[in-house]
JSON list of C-alpha atoms in Angstrom, two decimals:
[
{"chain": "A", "resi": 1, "resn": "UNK", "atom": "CA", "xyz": [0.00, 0.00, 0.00]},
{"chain": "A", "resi": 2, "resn": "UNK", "atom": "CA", "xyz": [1.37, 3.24, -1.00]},
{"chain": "A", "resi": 3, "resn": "UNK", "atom": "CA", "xyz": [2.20, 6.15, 1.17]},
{"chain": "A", "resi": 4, "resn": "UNK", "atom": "CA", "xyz": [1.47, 9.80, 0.84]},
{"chain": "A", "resi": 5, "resn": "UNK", "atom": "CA", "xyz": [4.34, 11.75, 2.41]},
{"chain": "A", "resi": 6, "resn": "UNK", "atom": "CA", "xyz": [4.39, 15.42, 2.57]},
{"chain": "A", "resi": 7, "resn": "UNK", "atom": "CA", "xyz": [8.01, 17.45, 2.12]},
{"chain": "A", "resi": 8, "resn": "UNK", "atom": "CA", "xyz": [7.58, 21.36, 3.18]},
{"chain": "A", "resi": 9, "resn": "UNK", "atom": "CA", "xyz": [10.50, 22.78, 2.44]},
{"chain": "A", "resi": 10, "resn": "UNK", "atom": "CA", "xyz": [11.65, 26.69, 1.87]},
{"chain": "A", "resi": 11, "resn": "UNK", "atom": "CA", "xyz": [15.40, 27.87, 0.99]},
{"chain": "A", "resi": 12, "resn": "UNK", "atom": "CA", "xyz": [17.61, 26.54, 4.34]},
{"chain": "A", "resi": 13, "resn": "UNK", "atom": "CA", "xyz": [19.89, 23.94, 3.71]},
{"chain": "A", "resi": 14, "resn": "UNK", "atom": "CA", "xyz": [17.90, 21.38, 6.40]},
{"chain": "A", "resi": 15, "resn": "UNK", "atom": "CA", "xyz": [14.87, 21.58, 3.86]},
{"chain": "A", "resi": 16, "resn": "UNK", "atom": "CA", "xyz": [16.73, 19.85, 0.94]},
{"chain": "A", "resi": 17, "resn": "UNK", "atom": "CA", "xyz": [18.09, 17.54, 3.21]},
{"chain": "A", "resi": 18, "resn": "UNK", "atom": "CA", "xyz": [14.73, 16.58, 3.97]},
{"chain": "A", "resi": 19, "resn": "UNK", "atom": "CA", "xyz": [13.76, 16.25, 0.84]},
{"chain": "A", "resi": 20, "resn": "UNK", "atom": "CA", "xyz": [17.01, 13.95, -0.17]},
{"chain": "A", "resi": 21, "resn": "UNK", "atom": "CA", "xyz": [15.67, 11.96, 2.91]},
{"chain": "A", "resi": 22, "resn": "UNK", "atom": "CA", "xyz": [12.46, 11.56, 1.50]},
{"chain": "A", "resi": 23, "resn": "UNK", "atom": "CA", "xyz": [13.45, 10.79, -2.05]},
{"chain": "A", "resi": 24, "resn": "UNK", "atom": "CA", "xyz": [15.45, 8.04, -0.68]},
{"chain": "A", "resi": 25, "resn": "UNK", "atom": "CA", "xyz": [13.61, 6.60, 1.45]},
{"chain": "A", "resi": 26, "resn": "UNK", "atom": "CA", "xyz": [9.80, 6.75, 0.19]},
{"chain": "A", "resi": 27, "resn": "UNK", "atom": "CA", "xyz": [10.76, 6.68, -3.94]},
{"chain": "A", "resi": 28, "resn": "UNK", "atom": "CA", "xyz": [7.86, 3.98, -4.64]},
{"chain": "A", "resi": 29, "resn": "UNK", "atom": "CA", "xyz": [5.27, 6.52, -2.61]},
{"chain": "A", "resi": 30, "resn": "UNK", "atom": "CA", "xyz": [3.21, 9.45, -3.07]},
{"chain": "A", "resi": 31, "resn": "UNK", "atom": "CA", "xyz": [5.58, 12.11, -2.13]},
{"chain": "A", "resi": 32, "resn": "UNK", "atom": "CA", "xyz": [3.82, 15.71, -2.16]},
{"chain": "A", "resi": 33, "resn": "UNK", "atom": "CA", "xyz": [6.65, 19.41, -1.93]},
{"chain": "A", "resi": 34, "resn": "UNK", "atom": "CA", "xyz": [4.62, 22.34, -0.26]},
{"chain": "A", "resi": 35, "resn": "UNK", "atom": "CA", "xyz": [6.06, 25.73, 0.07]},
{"chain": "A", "resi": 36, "resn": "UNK", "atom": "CA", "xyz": [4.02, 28.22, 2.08]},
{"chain": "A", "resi": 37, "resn": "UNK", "atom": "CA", "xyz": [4.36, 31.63, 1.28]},
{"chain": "A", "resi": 38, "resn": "UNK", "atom": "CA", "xyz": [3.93, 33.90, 4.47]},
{"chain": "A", "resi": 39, "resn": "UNK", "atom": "CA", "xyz": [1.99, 36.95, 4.35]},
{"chain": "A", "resi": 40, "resn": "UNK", "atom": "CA", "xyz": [0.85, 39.49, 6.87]},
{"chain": "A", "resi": 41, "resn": "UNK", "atom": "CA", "xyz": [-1.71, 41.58, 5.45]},
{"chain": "A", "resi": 42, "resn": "UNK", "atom": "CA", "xyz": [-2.37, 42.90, 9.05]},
{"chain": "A", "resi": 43, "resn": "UNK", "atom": "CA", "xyz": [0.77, 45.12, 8.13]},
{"chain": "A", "resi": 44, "resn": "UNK", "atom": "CA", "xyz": [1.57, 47.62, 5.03]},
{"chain": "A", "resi": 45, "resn": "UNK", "atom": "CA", "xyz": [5.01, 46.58, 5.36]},
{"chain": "A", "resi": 46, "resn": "UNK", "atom": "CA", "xyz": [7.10, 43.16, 5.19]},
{"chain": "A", "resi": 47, "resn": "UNK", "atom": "CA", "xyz": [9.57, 41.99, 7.65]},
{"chain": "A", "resi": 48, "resn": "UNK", "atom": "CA", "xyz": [12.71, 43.58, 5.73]},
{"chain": "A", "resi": 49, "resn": "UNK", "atom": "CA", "xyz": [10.77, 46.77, 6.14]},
{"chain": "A", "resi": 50, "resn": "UNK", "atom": "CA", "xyz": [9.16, 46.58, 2.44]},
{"chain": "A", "resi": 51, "resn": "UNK", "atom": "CA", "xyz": [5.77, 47.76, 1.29]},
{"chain": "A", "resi": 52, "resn": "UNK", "atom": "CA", "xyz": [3.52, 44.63, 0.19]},
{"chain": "A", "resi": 53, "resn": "UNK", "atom": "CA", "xyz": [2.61, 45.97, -3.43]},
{"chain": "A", "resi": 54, "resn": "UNK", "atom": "CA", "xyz": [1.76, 43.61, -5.84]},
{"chain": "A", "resi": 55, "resn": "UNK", "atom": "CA", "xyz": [4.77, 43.29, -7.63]},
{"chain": "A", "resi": 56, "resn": "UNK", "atom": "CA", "xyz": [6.46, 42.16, -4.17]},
{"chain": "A", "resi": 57, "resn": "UNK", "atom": "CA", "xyz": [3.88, 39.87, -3.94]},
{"chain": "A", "resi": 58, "resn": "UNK", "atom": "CA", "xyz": [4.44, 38.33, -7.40]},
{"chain": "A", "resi": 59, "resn": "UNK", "atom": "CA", "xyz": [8.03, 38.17, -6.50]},
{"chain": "A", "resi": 60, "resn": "UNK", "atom": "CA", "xyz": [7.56, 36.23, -3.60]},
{"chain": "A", "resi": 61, "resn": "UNK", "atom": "CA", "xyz": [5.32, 33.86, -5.46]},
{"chain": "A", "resi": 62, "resn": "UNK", "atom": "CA", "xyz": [7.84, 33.48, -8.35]},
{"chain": "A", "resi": 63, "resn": "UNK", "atom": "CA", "xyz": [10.64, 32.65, -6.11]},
{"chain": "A", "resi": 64, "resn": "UNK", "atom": "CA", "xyz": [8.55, 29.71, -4.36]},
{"chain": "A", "resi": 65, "resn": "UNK", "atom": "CA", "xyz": [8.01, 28.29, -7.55]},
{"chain": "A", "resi": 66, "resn": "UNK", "atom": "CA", "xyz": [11.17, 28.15, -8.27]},
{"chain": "A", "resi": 67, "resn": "UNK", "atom": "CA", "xyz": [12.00, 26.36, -4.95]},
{"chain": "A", "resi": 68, "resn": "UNK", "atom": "CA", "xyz": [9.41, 23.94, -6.33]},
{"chain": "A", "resi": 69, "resn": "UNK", "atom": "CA", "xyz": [10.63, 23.78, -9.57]},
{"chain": "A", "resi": 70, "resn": "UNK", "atom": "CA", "xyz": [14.25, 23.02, -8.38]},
{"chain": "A", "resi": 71, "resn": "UNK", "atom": "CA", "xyz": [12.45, 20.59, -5.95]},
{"chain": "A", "resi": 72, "resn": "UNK", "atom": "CA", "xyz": [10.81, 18.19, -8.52]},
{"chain": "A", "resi": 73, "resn": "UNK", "atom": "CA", "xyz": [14.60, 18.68, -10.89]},
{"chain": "A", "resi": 74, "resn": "UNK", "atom": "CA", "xyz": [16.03, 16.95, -8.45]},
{"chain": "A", "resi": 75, "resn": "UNK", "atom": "CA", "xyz": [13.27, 14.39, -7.67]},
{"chain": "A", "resi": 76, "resn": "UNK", "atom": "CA", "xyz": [13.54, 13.64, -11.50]},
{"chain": "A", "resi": 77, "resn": "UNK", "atom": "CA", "xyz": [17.43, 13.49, -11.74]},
{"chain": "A", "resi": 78, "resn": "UNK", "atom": "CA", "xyz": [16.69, 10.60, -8.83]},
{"chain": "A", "resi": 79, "resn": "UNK", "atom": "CA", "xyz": [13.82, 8.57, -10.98]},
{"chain": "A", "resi": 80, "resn": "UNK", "atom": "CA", "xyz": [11.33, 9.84, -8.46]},
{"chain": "A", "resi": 81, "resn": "UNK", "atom": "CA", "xyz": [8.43, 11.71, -9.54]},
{"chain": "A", "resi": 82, "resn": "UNK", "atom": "CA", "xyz": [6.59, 14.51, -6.98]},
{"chain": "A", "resi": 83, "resn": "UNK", "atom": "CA", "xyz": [3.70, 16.62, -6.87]},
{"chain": "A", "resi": 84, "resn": "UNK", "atom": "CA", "xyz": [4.19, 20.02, -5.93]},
{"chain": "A", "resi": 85, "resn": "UNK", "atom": "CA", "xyz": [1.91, 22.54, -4.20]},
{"chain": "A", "resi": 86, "resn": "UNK", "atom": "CA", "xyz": [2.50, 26.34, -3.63]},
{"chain": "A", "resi": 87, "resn": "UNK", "atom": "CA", "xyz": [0.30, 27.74, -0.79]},
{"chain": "A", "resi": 88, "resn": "UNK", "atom": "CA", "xyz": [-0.19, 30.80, 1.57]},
{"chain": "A", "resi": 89, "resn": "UNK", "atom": "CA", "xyz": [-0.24, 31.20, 5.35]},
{"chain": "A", "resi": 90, "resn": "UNK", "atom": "CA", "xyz": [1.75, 30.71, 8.48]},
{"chain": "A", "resi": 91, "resn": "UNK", "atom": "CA", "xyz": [3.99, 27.93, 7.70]},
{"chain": "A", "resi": 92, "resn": "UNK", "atom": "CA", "xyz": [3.48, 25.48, 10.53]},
{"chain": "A", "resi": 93, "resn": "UNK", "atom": "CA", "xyz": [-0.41, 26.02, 10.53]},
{"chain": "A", "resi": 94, "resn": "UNK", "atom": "CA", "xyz": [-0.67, 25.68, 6.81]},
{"chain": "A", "resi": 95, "resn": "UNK", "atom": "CA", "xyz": [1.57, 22.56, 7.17]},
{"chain": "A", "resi": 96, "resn": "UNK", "atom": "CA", "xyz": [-0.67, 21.18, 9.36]},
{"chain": "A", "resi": 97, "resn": "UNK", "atom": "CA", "xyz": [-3.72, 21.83, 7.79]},
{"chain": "A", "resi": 98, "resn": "UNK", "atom": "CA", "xyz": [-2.80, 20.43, 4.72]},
{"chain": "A", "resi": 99, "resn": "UNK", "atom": "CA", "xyz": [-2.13, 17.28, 6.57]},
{"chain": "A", "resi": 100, "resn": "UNK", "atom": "CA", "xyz": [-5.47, 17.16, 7.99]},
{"chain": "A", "resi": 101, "resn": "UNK", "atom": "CA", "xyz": [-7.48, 17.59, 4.36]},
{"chain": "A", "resi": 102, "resn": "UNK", "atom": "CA", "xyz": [-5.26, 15.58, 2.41]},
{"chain": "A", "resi": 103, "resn": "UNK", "atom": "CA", "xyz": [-4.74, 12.32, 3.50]},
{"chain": "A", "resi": 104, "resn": "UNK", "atom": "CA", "xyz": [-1.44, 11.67, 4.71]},
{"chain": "A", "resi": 105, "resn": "UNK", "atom": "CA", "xyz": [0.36, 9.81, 6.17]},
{"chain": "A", "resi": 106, "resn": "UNK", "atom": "CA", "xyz": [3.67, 11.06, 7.12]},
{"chain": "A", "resi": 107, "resn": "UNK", "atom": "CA", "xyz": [5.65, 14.64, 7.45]},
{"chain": "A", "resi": 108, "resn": "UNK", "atom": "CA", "xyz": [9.32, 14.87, 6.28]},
{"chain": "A", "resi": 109, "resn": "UNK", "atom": "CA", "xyz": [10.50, 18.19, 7.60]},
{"chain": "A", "resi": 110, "resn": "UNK", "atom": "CA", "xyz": [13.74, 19.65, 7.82]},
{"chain": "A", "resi": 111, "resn": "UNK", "atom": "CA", "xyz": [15.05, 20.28, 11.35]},
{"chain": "A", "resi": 112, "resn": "UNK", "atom": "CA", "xyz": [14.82, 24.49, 10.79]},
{"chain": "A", "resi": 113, "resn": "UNK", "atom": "CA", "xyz": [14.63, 27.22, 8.48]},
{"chain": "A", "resi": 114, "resn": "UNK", "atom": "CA", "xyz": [15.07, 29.99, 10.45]},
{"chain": "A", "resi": 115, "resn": "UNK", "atom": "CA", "xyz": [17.59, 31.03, 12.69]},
{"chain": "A", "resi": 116, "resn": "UNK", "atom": "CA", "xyz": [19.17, 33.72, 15.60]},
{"chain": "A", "resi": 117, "resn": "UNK", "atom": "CA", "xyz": [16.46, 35.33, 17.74]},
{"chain": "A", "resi": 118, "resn": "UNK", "atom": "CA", "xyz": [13.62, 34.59, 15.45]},
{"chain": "A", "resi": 119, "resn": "UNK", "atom": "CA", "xyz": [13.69, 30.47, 16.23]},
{"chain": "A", "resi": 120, "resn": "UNK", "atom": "CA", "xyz": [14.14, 30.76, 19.88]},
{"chain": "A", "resi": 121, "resn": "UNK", "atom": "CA", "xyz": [11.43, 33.75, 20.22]},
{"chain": "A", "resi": 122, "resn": "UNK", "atom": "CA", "xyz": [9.11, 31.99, 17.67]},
{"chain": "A", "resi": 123, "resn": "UNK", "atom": "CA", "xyz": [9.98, 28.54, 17.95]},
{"chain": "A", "resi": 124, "resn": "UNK", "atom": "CA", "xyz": [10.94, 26.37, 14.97]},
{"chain": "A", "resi": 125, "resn": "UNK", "atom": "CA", "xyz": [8.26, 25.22, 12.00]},
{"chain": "A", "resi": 126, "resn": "UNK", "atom": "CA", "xyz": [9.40, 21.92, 12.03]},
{"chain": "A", "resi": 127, "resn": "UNK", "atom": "CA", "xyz": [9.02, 21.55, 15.81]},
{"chain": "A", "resi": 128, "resn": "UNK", "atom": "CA", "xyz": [5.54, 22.97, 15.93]},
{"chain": "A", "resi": 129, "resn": "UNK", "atom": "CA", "xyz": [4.83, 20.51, 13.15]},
{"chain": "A", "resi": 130, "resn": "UNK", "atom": "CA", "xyz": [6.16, 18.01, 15.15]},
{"chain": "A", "resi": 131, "resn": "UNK", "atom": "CA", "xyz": [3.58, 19.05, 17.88]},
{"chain": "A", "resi": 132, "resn": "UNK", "atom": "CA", "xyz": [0.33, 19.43, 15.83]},
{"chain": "A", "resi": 133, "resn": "UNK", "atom": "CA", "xyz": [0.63, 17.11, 13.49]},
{"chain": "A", "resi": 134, "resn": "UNK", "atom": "CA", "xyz": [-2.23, 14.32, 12.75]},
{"chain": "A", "resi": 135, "resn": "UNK", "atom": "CA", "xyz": [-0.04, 11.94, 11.48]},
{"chain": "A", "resi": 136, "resn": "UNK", "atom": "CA", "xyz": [3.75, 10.84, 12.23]},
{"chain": "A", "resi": 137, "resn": "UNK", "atom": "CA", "xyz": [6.89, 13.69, 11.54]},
{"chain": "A", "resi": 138, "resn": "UNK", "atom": "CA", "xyz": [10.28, 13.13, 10.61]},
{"chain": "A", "resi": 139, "resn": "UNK", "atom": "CA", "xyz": [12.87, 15.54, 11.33]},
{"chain": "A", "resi": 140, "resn": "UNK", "atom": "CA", "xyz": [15.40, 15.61, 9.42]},
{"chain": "A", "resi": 141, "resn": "UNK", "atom": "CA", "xyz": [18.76, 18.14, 10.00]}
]
C-alpha cells in the first residue's frame, strides 16, 4: 500500500536535506513538496521593512516556484516523480492543515529554516509541526 508523504521545504539547507531523505527513502510513494508563502496583510510593510505591493507579492510567489521547480529537478534526476503545491499562510499552521485535508500519512520536515532570535522567540516550523501534526513527523537536520 502506498504512502502519501508530505516534504515542506523553503530555501535553508535542512529543507533539501529533507527532501534527499524523503526521495530516498519513500521513492515507490506518493511524495507531495509544499512551500508556504507567508503573508501578513495585518501590516503595510514586510519583515525587511518593504511595502507589500503587488509586484512584491508576485516576486515572492515566483521565487517559491522556483523552490518547487528546483524541488521536482532533483526528484527527477533521482527517478522519483513529486507533486508540488505552492500555498499561503503561516507555515506550521498551513503545514498542518494540509495534513489534515489531504490524507497523509507522514511529514518529512527539515530540522529548521530559520535562525538567531527569530527560532528561539518563535519557535521552529518543524518543531511545531512536530507538535500538531495528525499523522507521524520526521525531522530531518
Amino acid at each position: 500500500m502506498s504512502r502519501h508523504v508530505l516534504v515542506p521545504i523553503d530555501r535553508s539547507e535542512q529543507s533539501r536535506n529533507a527532501l534527499d531523505y524523503a526521495l530516498r527513502e519513500y521513492p515507490d510513494d506518493r511524495i507531495t513538496v509544499l512551500h508556504v508563502i507567508q503573508f501578513d496583510r495585518t501590516s503595510t510593510y514586510n519583515d525587511s521593512g518593504f511595502p507589500y505591493t503587488d509586484e512584491y507579492v508576485e516576486r515572492v510567489r515566483e521565487k517559491g516556484r522556483e523552490i518547487l521547480d528546483a524541488a521536482r529537478e532533483t526528484a527527477a534526476e533521482r527517478g522519483v516523480e513529486v507533486t508540488v503545491e505552492l500555498a499561503r499562510g503561516r507555515p506550521a499552521r498551513t503545514i498542518t492543515a494540509y495534513a489534515e485535508d489531504n490524507d497523509l500519512d507522514h511529514i518529512v520536515v527539515g530540522s529548521h529554516g530559520r535562525s538567531g532570535p527569530s527560532r528561539v522567540l518563535l519557535g521552529s516550523v518543524a518543531e511545531t509541526v512536530t507538535r500538531r501534526s495528525p499523522v507521524p513527523v520526521t525531522t530531518v537536520r
